[in-house]
Short mmCIF file of C-alpha atoms in Angstrom, two decimals:
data_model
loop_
_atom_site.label_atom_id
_atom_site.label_comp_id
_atom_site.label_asym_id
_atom_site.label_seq_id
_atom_site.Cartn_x
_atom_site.Cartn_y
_atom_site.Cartn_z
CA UNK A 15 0.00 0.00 0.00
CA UNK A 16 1.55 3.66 -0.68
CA UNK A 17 1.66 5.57 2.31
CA UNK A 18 1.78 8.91 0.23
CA UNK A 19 -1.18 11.33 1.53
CA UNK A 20 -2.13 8.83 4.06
CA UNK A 21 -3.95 10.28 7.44
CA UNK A 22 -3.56 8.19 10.31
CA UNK A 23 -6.72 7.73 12.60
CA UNK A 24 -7.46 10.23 15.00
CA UNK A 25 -7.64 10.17 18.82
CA UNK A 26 -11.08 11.61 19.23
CA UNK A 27 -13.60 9.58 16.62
CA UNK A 28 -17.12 10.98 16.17
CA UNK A 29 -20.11 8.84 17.31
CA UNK A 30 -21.52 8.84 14.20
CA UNK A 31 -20.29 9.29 10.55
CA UNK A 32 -21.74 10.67 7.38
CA UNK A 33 -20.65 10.18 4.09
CA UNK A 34 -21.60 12.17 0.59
CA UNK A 35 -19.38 12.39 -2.50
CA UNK A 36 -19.05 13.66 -6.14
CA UNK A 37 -21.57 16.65 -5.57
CA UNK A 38 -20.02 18.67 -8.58
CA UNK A 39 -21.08 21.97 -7.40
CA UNK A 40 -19.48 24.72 -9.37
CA UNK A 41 -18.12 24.92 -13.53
CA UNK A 42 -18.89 27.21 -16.46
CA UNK A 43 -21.92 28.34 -18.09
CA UNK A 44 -24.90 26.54 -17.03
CA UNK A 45 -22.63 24.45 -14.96
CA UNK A 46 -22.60 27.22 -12.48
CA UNK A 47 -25.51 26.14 -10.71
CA UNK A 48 -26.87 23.59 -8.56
CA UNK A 49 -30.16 21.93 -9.09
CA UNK A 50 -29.49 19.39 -5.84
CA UNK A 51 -28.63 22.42 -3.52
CA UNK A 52 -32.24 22.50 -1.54
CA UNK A 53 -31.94 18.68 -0.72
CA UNK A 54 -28.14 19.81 0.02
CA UNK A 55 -29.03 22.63 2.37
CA UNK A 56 -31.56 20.92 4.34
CA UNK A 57 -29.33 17.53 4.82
CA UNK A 58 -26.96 19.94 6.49
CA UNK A 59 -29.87 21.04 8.36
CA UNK A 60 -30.61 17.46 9.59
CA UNK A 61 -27.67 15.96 10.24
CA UNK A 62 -26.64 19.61 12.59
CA UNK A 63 -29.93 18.29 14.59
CA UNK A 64 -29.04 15.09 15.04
CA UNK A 65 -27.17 12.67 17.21
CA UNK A 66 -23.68 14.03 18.74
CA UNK A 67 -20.52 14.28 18.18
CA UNK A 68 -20.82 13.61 14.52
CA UNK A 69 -18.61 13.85 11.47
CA UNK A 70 -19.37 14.48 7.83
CA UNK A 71 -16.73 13.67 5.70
CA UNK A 72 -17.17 14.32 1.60
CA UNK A 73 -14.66 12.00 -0.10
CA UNK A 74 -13.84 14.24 -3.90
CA UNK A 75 -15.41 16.20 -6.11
CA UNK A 76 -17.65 18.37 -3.47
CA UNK A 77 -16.58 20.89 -6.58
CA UNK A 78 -16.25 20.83 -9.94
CA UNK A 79 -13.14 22.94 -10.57
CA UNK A 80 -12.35 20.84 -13.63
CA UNK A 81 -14.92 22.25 -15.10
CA UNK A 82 -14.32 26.17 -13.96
CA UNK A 83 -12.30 27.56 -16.29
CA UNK A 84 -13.48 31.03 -16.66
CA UNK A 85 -11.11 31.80 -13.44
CA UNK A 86 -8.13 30.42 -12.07
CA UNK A 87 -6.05 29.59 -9.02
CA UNK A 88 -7.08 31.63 -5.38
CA UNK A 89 -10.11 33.06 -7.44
CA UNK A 90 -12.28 29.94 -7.81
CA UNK A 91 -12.79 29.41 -3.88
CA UNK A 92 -14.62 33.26 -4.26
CA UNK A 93 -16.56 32.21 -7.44
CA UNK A 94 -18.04 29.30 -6.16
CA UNK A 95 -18.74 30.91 -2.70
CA UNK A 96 -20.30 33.65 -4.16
CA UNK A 97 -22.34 31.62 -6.51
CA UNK A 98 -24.05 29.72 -3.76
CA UNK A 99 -24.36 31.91 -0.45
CA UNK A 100 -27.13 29.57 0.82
CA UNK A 101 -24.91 26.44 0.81
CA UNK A 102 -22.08 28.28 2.63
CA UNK A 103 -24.12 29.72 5.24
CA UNK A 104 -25.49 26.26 6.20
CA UNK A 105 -22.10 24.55 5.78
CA UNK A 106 -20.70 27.66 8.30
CA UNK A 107 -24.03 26.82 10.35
CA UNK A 108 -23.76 23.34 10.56
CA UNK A 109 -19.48 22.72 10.98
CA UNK A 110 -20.56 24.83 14.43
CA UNK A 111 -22.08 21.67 15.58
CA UNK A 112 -20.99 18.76 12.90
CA UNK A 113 -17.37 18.50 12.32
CA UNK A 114 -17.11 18.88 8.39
CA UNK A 115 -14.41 16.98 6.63
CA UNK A 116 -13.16 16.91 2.93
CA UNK A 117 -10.67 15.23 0.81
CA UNK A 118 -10.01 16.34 -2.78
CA UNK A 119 -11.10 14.03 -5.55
CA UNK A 120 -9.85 14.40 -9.10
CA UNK A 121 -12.76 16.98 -10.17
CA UNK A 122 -11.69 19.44 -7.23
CA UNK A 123 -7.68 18.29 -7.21
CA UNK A 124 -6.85 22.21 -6.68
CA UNK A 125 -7.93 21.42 -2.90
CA UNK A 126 -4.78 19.60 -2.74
CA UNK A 127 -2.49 22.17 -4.76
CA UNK A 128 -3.98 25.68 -4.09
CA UNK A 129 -3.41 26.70 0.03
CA UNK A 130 -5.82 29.81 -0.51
CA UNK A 131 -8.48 26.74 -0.72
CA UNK A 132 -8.36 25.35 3.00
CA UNK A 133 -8.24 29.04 4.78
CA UNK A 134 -11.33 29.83 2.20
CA UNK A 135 -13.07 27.02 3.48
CA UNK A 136 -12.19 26.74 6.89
CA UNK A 137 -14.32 30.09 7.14
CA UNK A 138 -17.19 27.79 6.88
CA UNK A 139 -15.87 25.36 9.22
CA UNK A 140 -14.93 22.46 6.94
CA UNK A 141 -11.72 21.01 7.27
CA UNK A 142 -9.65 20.35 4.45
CA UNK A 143 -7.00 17.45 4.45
CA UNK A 144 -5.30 17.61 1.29
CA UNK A 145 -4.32 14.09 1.41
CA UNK A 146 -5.30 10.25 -0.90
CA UNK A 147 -7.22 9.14 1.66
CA UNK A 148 -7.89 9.67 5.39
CA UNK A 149 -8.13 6.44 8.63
CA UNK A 150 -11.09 7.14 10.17
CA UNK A 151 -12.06 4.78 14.06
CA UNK A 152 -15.44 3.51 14.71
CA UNK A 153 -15.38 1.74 17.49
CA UNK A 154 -12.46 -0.46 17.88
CA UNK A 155 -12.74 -1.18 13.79
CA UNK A 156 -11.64 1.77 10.89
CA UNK A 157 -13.18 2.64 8.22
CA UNK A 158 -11.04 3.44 4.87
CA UNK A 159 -12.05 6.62 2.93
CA UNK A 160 -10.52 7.68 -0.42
CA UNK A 161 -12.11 9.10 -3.98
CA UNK A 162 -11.22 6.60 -5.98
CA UNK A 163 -9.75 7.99 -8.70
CA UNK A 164 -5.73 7.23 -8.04
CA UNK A 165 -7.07 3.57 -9.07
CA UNK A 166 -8.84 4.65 -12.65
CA UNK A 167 -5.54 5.24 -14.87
CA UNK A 168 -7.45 8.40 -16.97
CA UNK A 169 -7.26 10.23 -13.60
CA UNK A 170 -4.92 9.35 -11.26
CA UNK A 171 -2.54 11.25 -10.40
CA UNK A 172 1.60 10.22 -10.38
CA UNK A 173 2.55 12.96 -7.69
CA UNK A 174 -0.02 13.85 -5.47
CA UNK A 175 0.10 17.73 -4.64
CA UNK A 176 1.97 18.50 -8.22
CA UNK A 177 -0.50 21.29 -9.51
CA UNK A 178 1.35 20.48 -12.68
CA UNK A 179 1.04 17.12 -12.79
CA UNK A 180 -2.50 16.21 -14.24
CA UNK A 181 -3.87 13.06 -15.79
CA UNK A 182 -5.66 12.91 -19.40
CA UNK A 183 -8.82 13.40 -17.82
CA UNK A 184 -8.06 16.60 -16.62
CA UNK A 185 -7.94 17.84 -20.59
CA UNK A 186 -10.79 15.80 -21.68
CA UNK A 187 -12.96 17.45 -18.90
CA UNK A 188 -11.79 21.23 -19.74
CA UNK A 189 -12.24 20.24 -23.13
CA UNK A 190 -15.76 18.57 -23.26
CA UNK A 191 -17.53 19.41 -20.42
CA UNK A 192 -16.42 22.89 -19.20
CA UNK A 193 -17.24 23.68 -22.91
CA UNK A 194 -20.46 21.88 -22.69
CA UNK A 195 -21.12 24.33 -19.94
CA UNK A 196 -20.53 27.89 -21.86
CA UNK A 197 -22.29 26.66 -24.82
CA UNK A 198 -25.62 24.85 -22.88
CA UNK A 199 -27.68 27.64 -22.60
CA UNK A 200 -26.95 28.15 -26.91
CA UNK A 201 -29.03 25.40 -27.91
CA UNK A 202 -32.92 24.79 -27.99
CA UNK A 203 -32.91 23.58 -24.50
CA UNK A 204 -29.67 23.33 -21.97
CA UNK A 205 -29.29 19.56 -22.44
CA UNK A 206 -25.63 19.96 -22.71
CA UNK A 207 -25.65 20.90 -19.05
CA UNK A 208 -26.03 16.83 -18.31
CA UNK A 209 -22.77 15.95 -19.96
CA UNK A 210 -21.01 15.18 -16.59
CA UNK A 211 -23.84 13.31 -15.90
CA UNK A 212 -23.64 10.98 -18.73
CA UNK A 213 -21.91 7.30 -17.23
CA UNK A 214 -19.87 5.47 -18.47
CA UNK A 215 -18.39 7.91 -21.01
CA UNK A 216 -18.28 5.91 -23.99
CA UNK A 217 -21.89 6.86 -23.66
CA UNK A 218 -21.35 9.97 -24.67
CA UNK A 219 -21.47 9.79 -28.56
CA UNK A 220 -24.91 7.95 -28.23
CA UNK A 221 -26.19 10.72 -25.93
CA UNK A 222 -25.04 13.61 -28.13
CA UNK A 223 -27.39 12.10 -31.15
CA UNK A 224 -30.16 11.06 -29.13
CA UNK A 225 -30.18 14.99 -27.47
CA UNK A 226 -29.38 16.23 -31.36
CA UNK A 227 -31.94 14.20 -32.84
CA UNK A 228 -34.80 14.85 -30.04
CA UNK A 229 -33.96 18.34 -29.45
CA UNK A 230 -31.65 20.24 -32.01
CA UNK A 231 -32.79 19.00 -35.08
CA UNK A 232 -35.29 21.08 -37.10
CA UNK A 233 -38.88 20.42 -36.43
CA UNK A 234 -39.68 19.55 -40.17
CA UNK A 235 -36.27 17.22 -40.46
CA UNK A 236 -37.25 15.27 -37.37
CA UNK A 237 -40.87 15.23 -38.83
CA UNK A 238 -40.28 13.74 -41.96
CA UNK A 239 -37.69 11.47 -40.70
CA UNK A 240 -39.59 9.88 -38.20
CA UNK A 241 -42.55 8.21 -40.26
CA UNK A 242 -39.25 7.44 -42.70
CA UNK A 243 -37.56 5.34 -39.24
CA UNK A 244 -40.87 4.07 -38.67
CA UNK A 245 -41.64 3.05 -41.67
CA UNK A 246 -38.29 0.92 -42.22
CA UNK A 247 -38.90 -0.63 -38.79
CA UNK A 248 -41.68 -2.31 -40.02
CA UNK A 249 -40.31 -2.80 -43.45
CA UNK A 250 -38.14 -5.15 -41.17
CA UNK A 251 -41.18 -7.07 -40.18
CA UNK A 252 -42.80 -7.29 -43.65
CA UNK A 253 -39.73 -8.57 -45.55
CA UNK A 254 -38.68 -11.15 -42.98
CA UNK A 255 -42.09 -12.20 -42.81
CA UNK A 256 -42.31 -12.34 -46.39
CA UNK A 257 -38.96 -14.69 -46.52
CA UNK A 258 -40.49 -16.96 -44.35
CA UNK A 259 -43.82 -17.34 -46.06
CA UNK A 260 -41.50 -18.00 -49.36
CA UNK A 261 -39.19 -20.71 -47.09
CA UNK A 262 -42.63 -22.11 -46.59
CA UNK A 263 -42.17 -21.52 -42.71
CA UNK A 264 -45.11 -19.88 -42.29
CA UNK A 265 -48.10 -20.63 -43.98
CA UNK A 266 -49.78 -17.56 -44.80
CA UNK A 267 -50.63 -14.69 -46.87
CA UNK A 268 -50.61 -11.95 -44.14
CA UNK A 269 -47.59 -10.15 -45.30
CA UNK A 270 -48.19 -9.97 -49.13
CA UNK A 271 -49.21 -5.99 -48.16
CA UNK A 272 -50.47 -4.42 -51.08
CA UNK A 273 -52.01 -1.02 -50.03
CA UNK A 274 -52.26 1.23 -53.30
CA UNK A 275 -55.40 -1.38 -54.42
CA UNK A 276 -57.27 0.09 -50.92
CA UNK A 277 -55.84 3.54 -50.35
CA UNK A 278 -54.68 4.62 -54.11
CA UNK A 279 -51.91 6.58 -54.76
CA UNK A 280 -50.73 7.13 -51.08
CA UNK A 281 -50.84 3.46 -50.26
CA UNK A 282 -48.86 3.12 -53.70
CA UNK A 283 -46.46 5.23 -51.81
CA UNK A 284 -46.25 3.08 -49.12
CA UNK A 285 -46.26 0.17 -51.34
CA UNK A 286 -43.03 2.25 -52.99
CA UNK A 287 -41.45 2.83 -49.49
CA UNK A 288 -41.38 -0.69 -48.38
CA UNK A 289 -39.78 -2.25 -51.98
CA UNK A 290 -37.06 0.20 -51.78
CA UNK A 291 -36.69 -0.87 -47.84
CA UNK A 292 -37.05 -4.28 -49.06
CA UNK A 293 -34.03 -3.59 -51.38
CA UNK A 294 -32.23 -1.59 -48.67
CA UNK A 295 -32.67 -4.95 -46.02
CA UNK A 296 -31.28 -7.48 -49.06
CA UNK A 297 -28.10 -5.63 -49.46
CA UNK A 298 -27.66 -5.36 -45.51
CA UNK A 299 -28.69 -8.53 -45.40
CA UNK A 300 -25.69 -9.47 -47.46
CA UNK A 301 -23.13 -7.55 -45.91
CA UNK A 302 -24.03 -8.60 -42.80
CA UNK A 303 -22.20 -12.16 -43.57
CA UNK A 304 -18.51 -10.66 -44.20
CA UNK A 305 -19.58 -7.81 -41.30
CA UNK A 306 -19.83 -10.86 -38.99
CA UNK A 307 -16.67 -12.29 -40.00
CA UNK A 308 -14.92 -8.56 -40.04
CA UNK A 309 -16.23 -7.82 -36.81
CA UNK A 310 -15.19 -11.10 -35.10
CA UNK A 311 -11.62 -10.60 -36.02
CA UNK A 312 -11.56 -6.67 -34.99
CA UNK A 313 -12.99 -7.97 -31.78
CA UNK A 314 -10.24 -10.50 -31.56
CA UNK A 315 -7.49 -7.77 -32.17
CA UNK A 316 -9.09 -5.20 -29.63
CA UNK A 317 -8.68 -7.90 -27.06
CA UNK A 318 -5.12 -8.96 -27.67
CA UNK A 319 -4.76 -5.35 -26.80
CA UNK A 320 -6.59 -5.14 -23.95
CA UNK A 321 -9.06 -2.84 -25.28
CA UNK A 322 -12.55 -3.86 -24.63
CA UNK A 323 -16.22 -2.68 -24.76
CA UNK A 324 -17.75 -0.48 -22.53
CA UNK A 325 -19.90 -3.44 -20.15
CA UNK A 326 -16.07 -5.19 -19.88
CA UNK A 327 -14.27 -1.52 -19.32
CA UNK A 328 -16.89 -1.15 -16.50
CA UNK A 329 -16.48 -4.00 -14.90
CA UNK A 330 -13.01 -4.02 -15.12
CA UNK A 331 -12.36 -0.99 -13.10
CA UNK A 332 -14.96 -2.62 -10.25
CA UNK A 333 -12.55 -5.37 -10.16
CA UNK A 334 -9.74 -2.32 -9.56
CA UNK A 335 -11.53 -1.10 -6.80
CA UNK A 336 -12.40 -4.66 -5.24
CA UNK A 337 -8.55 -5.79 -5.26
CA UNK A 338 -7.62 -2.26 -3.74
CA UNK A 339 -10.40 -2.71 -1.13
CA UNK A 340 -9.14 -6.02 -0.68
CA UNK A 341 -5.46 -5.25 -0.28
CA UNK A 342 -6.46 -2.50 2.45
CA UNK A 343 -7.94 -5.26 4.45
CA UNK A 344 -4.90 -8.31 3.65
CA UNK A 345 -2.67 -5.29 5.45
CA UNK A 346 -4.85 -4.32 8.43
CA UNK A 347 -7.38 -6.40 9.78
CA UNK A 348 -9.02 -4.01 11.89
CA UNK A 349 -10.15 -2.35 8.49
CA UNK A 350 -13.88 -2.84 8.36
CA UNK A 351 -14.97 -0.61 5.29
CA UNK A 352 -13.41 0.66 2.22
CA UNK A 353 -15.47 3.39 1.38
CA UNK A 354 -14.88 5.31 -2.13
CA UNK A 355 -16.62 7.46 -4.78
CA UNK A 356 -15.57 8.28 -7.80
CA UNK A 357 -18.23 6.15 -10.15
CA UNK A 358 -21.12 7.58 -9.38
CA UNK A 359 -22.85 4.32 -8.89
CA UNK A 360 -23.71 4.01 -5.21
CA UNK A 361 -23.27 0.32 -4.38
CA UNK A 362 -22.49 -1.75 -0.87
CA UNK A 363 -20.81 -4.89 -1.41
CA UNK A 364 -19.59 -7.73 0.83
CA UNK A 365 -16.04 -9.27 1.20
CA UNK A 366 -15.42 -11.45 3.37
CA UNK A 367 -16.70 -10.36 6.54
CA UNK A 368 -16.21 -7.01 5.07
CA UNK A 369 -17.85 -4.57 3.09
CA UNK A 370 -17.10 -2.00 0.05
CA UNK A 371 -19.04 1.07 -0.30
CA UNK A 372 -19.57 3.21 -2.76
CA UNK A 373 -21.09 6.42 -2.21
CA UNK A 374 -22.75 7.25 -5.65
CA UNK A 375 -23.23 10.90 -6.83
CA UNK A 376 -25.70 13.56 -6.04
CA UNK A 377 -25.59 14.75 -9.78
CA UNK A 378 -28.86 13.80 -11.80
CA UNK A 379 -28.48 10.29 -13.40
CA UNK A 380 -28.92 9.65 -17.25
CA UNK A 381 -30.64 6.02 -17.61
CA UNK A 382 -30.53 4.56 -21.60
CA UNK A 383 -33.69 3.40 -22.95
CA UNK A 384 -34.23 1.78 -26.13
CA UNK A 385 -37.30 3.04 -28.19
CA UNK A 386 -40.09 0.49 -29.08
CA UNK A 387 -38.87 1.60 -32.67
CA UNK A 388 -35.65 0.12 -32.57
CA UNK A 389 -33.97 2.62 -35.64
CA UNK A 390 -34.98 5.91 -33.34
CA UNK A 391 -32.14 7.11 -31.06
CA UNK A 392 -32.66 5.57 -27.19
CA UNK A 393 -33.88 7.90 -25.09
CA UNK A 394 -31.72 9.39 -21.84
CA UNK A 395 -34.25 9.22 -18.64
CA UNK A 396 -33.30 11.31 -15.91
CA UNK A 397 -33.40 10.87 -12.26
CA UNK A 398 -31.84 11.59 -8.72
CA UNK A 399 -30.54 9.18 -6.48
CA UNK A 400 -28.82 11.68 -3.60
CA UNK A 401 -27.00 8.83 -1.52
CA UNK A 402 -25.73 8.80 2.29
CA UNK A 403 -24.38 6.52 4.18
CA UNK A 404 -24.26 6.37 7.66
CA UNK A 405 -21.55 4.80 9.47
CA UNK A 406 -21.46 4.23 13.92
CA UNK A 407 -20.04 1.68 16.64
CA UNK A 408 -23.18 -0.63 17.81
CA UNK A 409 -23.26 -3.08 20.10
CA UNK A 410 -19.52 -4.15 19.56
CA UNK A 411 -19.55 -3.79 15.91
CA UNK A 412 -20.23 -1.54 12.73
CA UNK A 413 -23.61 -0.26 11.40
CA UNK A 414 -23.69 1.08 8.12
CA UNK A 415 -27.12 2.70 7.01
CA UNK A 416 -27.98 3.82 3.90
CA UNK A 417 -30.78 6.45 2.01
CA UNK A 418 -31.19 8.14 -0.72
CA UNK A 419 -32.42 11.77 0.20
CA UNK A 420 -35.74 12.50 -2.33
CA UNK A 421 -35.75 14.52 -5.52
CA UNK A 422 -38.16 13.97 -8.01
CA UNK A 423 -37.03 13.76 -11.71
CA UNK A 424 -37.57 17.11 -13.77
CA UNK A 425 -40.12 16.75 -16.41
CA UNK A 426 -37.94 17.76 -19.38
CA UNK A 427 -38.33 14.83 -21.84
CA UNK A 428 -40.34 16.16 -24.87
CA UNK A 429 -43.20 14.68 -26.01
CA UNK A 430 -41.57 12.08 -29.04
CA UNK A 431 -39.39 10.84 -26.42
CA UNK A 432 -42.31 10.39 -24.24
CA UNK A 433 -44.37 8.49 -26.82
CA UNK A 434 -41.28 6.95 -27.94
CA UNK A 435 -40.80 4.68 -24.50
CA UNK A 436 -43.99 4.71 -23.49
CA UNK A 437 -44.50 1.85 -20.83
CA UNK A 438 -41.05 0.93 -20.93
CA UNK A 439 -39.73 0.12 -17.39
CA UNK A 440 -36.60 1.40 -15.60
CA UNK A 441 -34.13 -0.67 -15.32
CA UNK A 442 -33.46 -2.54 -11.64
CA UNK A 443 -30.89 -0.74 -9.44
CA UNK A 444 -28.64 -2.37 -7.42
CA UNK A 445 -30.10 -2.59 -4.04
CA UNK A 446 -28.33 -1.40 -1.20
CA UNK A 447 -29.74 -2.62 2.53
CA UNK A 448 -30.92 0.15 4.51
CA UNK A 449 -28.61 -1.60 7.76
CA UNK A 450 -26.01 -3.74 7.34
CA UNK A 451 -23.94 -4.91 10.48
CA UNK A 452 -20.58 -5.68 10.84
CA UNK A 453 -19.27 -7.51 13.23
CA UNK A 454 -16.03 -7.78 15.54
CA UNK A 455 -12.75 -8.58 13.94
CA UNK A 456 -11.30 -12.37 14.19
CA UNK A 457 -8.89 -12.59 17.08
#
């Protein structure tokens, strides 16, 4: 294990922990505000009226200084202070009751690099440690708290502290997102202000069509195109219906459609429309064999190289975060939970006797869902999930609680996308147990 930036446990351990992370709060353009910071305000509010002593502690990326370009160095602790009064007067209300800990993350790595950052923020009590990852005691276990991102090779850094020495993630961010940010408010609606929102990143490409075909594209474009995607969809159905009917398969005349002889020269049209897609279909049809074959042997390639699909590349870096979770505990026992954030994608998992938390992200989530016309871009469904856990010494041994503080989705999905995945469901979530108990160390 590198010891660089470690914290060791300290002598006086609060009764009860919280833990947020990846809150994003700050950037250019529309990126300057902060649709969460209501929910934020008044958890401050509860957790400063509940049990005592207590500890929050925000593990990265409380800001998004990646993203804030428009000013540098000391004077982006006075933009984003002035930006949101309302969160800094609850943070300076709350740290006089809760003590308020943070760690930088990649997003907000300046924490670590810029010293006007800690005497800025210690005017609102919170205390920042500019350090990998801090020891925390509960009880006579510890808990393990870093961001995450030293294990994800696009943004971890070689030299922790070295304002100079960022990782390729730093440049993709400034150049994507904080750009995504100026120009949001440009476009027909600010859907570019979700970018950082869209996970994992190769989804990006997909999203960017799906937002310019839904949202940018001229009314009368997307209105003739759409009975034209429609239209081939179930040209689809016709012609392979058709094939089988010829294959003697199915034993039928359903599909021999002939609509010009009931609806004259529109359903001649139609007729038209679905030989041509018939045509179209054949020749895919027919490069679909060699595609196979081509495919297959890029896929093959790729591999030898280590470079995989996004489903793999996802799961890989889980299996990053489980070996480094698992290597904290192989050196000290007494380590009960390896918390992290990082991901976004809140998540509690066991090993061993031991558990791995991750504590999500309080920006709004982007969820993929194919249309029930398969050729139409999938549609981007929005939702909160603001995550806490909650971590105390019971009865001999750990309690870790977890909630999701409520937000309700905004409404801004237009009407074609509505109609588009109608009755569709959401896809299942992980579920994380509201208590899970862990118990004394082997002796």
């Amino acid at each position: 294990l590198s010891a660089a930036g470690a914290q060791p446990a300290r002598a006086a351990p609060a009764a009860t922990y919280y833990f947020i992370s990846d809150l994003h709060i700050g950037g250019d353009g529309a990126l300057e505000r902060c649709p969460f910071e209501p929910e934020l305000v008044g958890f401050l509010r509860e957790i400063a009226n509940g049990p005592l002593p207590a500890e929050l502690v925000i593990p990265g990326d409380a800001f998004g200084l990646w993203e804030l370009t428009t000013v540098q160095g000391p004077e982006k602790p006075d933009k984003i202070i002035r930006s949101h009064p309302a969160l800094f007067a609850q943070l300076r209300e709350t740290g006089r009751r809760v003590k308020i800990t943070l760690i930088p993350g990649n997003h907000d790595y300046e924490l670590a690099c810029v010293p006007a950052w800690k005497e800025a923020l210690a005017e609102y009590n919170v205390d920042l440690r500019p350090v990998t990852h801090l020891l925390l005691p509960v009880g006579d276990r510890k808990i393990w708290v870093e961001h995450g991102n030293q294990h994800d090779a696009f943004n971890s850094f070689p030299d922790f502290g070295d304002p100079y020495g960022l990782p390729s993630g730093y440049f993709i961010t400034v150049a994507t997102v904080a750009a995504a940010g100026r120009s949001a408010e440009r476009g027909r609606s600010p859907w570019l202000n979700d970018l950082a929102s869209v996970y994992p990143t190769e989804e990006i490409p997909f999203w960017i069509w799906s937002n310019y075909f839904y949202r940018e594209m001229g009314d009368l474009l997307r209105w003739f195109l759409v009975p034209f995607l429609l239209l081939f969809t179930a040209s689809v159905v016709v012609y392979a219906g058709q094939s089988l009917q010829r294959l003697g398969i199915l034993r039928t005349t359903f599909f021999d459609i002939r609509l010009g002889r009931r609806f004259g020269m529109a359903g001649r049209l139609v007729d038209w429309v679905i030989w041509v897609n018939g045509v179209v279909i054949s020749t895919l049809a027919l490069l679909a064999i060699p595609a196979f074959f081509l495919s297959r042997d890029i896929r093959e390639t790729l591999d030898r190289y280590g470079v995989t699909h996004a489903a793999e590349m996802k799961a890989d870096k889980e299996k990053r975060y489980l070996a480094a979770a698992q290597a904290v505990f192989d050196a000290d026992p007494s380590v009960a939970v390896f918390l992290y954030g990082h991901t976004h994608l809140a998540s509690a998992r066991r090993v061993g006797s031991r558990y791995v938390l991750n504590t999500g992200s309080w920006l709004k989530r982007l969820e993929r869902t194919p249309t029930h016309a398969r050729l139409m871009p999938d549609v981007y469904r929005p939702s909160y999930e603001l995550s806490c856990f909650t971590i105390d010494a019971v009865g001999g041994g750990v309690r870790v609680r977890y909630r999701a503080i409520p937000k309700e989705a905004p409404d801004d999905l237009t009407l074609l996308q509505k109609v588009m995945i109608l009755g569709k469901r959401r896809a299942g979530r992980q579920e994380i147990p509201a208590e899970i108990f862990i118990g004394r160390p082997a002796r």
